[in-house]
PDB file of C-alpha atoms in Angstrom:
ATOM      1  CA  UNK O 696     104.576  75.855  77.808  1.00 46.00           C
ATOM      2  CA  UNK O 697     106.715  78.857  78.111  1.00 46.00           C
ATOM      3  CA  UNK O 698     109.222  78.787  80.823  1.00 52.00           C
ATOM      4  CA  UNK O 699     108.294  82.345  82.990  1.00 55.00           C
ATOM      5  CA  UNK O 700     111.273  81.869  85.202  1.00 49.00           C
ATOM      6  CA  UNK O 701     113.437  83.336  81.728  1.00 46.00           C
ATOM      7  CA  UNK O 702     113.314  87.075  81.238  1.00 50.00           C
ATOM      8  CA  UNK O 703     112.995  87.657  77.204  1.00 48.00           C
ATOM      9  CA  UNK O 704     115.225  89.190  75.441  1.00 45.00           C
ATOM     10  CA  UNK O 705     113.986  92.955  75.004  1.00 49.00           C
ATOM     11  CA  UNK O 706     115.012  96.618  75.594  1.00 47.00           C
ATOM     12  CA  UNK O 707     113.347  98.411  78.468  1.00 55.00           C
ATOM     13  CA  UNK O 708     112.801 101.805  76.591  1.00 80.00           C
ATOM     14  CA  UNK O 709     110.002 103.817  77.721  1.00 93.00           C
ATOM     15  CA  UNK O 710     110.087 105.721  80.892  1.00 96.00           C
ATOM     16  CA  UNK O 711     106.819 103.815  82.094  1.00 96.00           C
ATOM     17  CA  UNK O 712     109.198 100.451  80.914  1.00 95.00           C
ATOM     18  CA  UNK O 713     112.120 101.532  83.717  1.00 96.00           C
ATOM     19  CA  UNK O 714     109.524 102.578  86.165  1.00 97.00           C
ATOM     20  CA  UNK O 715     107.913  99.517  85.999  1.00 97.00           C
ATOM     21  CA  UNK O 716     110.996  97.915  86.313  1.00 95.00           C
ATOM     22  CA  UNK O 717     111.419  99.296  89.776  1.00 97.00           C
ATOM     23  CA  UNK O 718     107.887  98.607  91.072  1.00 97.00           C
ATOM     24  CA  UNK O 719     108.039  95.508  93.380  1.00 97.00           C
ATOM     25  CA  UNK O 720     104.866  94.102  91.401  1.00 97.00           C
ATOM     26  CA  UNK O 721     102.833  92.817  93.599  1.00 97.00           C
ATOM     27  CA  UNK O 722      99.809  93.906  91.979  1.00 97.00           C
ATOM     28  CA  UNK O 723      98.000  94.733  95.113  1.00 97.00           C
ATOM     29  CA  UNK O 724      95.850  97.847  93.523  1.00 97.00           C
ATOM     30  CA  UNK O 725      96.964  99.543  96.535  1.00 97.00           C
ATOM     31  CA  UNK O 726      98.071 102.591  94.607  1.00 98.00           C
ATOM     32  CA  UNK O 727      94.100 103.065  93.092  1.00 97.00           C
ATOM     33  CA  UNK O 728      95.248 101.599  89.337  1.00 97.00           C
ATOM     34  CA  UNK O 729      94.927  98.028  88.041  1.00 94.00           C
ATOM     35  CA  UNK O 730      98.156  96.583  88.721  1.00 95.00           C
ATOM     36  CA  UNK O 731     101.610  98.073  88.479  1.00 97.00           C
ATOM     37  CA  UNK O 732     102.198  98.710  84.366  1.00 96.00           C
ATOM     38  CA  UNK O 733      98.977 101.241  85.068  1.00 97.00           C
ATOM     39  CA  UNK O 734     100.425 102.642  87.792  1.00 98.00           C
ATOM     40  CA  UNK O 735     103.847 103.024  85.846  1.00 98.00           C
ATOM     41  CA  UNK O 736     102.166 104.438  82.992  1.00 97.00           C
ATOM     42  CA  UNK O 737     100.096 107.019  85.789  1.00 97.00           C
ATOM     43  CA  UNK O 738     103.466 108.304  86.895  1.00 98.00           C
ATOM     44  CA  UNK O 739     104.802 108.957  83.533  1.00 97.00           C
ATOM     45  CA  UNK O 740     102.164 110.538  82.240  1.00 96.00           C
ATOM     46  CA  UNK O 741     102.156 112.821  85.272  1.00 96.00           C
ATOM     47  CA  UNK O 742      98.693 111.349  86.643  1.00 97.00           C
ATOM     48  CA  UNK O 743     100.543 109.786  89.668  1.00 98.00           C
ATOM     49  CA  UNK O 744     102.959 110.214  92.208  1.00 98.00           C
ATOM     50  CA  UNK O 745     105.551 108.178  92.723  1.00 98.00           C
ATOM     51  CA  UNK O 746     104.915 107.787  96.710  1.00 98.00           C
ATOM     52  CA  UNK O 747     101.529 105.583  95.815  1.00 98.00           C
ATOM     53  CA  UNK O 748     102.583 102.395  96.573  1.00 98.00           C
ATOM     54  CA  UNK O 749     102.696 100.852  99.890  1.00 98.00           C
ATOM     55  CA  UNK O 750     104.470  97.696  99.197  1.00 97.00           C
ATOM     56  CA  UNK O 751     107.301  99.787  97.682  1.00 97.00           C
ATOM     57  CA  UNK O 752     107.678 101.616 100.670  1.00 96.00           C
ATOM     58  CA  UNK O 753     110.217 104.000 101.386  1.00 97.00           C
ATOM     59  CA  UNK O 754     113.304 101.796  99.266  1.00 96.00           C
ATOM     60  CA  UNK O 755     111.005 102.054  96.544  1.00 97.00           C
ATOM     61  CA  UNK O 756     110.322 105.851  96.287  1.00 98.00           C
ATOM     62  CA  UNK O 757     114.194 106.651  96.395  1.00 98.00           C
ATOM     63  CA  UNK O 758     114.725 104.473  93.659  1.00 97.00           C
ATOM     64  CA  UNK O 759     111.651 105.687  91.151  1.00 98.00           C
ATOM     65  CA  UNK O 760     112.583 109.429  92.622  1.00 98.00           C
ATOM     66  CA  UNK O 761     116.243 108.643  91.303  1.00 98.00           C
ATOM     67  CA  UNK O 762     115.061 107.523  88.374  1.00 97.00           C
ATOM     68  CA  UNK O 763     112.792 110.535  87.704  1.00 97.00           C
ATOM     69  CA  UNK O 764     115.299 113.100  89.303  1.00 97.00           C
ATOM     70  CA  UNK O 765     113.160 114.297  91.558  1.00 97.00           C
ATOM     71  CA  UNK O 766     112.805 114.544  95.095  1.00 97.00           C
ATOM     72  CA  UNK O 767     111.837 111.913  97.372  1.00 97.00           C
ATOM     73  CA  UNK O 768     108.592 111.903  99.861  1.00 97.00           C
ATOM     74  CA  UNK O 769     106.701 110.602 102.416  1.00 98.00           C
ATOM     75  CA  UNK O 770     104.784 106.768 101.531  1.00 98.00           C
ATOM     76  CA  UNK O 771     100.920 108.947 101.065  1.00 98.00           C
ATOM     77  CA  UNK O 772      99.475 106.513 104.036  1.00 96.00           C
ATOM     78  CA  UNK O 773      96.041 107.544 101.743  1.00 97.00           C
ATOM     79  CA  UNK O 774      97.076 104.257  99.952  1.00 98.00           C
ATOM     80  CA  UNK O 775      98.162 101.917 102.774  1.00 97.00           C
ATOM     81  CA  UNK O 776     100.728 101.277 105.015  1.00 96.00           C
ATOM     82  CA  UNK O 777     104.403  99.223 104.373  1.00 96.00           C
ATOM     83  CA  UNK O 778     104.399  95.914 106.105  1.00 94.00           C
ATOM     84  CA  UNK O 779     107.159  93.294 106.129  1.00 92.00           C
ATOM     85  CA  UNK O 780     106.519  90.847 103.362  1.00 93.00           C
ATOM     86  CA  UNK O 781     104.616  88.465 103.479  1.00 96.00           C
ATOM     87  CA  UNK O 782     102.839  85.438 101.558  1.00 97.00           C
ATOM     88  CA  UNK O 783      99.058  83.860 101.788  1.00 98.00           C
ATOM     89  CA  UNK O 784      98.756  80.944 103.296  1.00 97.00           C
ATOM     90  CA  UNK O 785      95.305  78.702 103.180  1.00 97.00           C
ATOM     91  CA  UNK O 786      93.895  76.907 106.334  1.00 96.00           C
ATOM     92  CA  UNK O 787      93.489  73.819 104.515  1.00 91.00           C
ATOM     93  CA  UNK O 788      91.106  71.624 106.971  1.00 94.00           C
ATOM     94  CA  UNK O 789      88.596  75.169 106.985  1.00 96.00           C
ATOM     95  CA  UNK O 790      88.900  75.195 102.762  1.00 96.00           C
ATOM     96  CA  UNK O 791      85.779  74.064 100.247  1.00 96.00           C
ATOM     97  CA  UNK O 792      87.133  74.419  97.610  1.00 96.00           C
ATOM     98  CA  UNK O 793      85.239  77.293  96.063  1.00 96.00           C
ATOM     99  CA  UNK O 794      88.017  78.422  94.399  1.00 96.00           C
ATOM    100  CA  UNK O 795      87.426  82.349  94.769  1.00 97.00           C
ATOM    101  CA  UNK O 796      90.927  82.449  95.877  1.00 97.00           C
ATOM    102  CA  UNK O 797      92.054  81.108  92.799  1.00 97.00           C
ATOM    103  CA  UNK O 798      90.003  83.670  90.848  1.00 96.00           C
ATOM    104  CA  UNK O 799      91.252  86.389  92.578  1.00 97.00           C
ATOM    105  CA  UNK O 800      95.501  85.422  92.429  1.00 97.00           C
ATOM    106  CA  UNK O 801      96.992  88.031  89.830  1.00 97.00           C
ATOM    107  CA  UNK O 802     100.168  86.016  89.603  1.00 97.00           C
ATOM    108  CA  UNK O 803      98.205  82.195  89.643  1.00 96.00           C
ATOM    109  CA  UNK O 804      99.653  81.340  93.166  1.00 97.00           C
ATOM    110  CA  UNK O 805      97.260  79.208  94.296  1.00 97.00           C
ATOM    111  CA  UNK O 806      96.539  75.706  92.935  1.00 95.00           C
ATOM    112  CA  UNK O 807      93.326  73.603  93.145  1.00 93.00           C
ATOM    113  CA  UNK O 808      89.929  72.410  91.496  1.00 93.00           C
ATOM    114  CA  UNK O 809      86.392  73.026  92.225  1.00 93.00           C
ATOM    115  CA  UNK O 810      85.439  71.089  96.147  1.00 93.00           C
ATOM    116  CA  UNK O 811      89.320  70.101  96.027  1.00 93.00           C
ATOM    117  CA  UNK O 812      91.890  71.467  98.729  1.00 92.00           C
ATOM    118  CA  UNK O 813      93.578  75.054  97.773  1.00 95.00           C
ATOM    119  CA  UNK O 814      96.997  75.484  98.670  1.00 96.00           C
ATOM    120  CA  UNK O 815      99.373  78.321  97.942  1.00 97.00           C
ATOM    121  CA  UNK O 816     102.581  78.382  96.183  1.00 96.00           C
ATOM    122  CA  UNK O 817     104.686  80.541  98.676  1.00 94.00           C
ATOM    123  CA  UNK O 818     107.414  81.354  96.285  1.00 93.00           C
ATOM    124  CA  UNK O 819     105.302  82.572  93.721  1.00 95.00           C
ATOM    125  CA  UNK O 820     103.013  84.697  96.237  1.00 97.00           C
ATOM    126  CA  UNK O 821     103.506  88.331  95.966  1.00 97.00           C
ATOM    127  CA  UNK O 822     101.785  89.189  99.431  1.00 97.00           C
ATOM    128  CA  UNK O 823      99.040  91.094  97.556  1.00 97.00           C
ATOM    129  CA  UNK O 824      95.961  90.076 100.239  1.00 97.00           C
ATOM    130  CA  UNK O 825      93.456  90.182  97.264  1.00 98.00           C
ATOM    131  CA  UNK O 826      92.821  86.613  98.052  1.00 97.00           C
ATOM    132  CA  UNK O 827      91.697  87.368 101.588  1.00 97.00           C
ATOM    133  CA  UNK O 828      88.360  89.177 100.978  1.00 97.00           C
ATOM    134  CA  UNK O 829      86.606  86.803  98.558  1.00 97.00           C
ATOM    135  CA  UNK O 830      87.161  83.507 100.957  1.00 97.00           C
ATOM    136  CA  UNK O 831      83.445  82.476 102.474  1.00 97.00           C
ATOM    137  CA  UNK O 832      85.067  81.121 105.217  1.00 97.00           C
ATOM    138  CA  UNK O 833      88.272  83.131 106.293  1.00 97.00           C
ATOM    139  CA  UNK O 834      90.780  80.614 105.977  1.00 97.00           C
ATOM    140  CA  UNK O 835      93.286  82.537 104.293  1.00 98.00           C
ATOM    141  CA  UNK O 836      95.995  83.937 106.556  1.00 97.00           C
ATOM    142  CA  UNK O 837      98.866  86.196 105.863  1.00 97.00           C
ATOM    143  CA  UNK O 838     102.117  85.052 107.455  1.00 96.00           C
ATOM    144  CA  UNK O 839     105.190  87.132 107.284  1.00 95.00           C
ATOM    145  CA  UNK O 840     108.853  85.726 105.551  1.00 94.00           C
ATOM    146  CA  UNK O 841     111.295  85.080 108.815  1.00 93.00           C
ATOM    147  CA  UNK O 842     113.810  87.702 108.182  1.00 88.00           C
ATOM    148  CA  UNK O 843     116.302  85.080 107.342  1.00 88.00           C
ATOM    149  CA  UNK O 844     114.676  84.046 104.215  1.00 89.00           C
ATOM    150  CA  UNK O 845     114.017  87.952 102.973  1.00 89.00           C
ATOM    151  CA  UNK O 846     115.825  88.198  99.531  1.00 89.00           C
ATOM    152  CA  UNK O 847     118.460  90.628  99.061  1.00 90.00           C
ATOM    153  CA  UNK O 848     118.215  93.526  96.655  1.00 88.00           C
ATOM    154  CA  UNK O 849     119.098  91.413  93.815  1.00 91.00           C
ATOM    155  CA  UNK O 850     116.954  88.176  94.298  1.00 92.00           C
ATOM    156  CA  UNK O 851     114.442  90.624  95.292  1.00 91.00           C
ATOM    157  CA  UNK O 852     114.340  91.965  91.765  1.00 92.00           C
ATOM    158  CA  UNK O 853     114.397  89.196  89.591  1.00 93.00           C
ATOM    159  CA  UNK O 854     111.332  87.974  92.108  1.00 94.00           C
ATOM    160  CA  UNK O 855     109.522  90.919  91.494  1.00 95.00           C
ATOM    161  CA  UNK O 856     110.131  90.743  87.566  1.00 94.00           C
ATOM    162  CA  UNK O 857     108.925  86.643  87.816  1.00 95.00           C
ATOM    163  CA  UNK O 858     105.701  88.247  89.305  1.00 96.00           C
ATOM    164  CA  UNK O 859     105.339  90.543  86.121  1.00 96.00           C
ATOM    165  CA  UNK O 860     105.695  88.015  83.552  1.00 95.00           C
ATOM    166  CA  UNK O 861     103.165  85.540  85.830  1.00 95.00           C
ATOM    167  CA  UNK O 862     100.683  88.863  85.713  1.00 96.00           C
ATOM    168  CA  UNK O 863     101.092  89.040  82.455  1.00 95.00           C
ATOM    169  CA  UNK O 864     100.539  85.806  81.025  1.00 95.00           C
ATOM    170  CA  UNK O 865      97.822  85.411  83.278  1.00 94.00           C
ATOM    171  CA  UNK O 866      95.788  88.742  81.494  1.00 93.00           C
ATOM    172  CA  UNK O 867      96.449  87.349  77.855  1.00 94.00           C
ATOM    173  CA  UNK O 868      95.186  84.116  78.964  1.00 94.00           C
ATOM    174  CA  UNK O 869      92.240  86.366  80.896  1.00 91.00           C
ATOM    175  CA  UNK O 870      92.062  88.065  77.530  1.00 92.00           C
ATOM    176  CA  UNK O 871      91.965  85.163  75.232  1.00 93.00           C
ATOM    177  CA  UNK O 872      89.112  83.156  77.101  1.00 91.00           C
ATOM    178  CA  UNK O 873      87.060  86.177  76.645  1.00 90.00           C
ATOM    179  CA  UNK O 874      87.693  86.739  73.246  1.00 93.00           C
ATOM    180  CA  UNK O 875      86.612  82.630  72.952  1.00 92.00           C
ATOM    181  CA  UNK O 876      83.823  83.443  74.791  1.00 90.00           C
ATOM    182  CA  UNK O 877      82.703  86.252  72.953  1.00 90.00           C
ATOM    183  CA  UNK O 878      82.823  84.262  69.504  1.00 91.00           C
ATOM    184  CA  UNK O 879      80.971  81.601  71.095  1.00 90.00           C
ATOM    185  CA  UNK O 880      78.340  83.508  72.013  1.00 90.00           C
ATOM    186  CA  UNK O 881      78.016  85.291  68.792  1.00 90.00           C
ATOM    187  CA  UNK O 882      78.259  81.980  66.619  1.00 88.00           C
ATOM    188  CA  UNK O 883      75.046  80.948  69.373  1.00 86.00           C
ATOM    189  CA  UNK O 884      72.757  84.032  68.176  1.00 86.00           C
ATOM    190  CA  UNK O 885      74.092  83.708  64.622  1.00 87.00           C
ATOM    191  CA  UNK O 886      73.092  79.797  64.391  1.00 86.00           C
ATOM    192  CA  UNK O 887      69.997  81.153  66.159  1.00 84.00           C
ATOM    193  CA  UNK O 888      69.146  83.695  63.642  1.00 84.00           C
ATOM    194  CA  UNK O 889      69.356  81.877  60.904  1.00 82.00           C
ATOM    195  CA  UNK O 890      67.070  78.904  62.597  1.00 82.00           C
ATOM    196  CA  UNK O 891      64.522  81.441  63.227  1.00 80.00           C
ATOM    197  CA  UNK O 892      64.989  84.206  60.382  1.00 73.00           C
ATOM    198  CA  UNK O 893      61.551  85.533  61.163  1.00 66.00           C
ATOM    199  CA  UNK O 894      62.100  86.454  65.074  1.00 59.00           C
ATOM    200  CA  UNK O 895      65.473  88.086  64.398  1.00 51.00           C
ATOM    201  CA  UNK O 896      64.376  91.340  63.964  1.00 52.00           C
ATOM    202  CA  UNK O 897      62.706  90.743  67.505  1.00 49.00           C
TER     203      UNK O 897
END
């Protein structure tokens, strides 16, 4: 299994590469794309401003303004509001184990089976909320980091780029059980087809 926790060894060379970089990557959908590489890609292509992301907040505009040489603005409260970070945390005497939660998790966060206790892995949670709405029975909480366990700048990033590489593994896996799926489905009708040559046309 490869070990997420190591960065690979590549150059960052596209502009929507070093934008990304400075996204905090929660991948909250806050800022109206599909995590943050769209949202990167949105800004360098023009299609998005870089004040679009609420768990960025202020810190984060100056930096993707530096970046860009432009000027920073206002967070564009359109998209959300900054809060303090913060990480899920599941009631776990309310959960049934429908695992919706788990579903949900961009970053796989949350651990547990079908009927089985959830539970979150707090270290790994990037605060995004999407787990919140799907829960039947509301027992997923938000609870903000006591300030004296808030990262600095630099802990901060390599956090943030841990998140990516979860997110990302996460969609090729996403990726590759559809593609599975898809074969297996088509290897169904084809078996099917040839079983009952004179129907197929139907």
């Amino acid at each position: 299994m490869q070990d997420l926790s190591i960065e690979p060894k590549s150059e960052i060379n596209t502009i929507a590469d070093q934008i990304n970089a400075l996204l905090p990557q929660t991948q909250c959908g806050q800022c109206s794309f599909k995590g943050c590489r769209p949202y990167a890609e949105a800004i360098a292509s023009g299609a998005a401003d870089i004040n679009q992301c609420p768990p960025g907040g202020d810190e984060g505009i100056i930096e993707l303004a530096s970046l860009l040489g432009v000027a920073p603005k206002p967070l564009n409260i359109q998209y959300g509001e900054h809060k303090p970070k913060s990480v899920a945390y599941i009631v776990e005497e309310d959960c049934i184990g429908c695992v919706k939660c788990i579903a949900a998790c961009p970053v796989d966060a949350i651990l547990g089976a079908a009927k089985l206790m959830h539970t979150v892995i707090a270290s790994e949670c990037t605060g995004c909320e999407l787990c919140i709405a799907p829960c039947p029975v509301d027992c997923i909480i938000m609870k903000p980091v006591p300030e004296a366990q808030l990262p600095d700048k630099a802990k901060k990033s390599a956090q943030a780029q841990l998140a990516r590489r979860r997110y990302e593994a996460r969609s090729l896996r996403k990726e590759k059980e559809f593609a599975e799926k898809l074969e297996l489905a088509n290897r169904k009708k084809a078996a099917l087809i040839k079983a009952n040559p004179v129907n197929s046309g139907s």
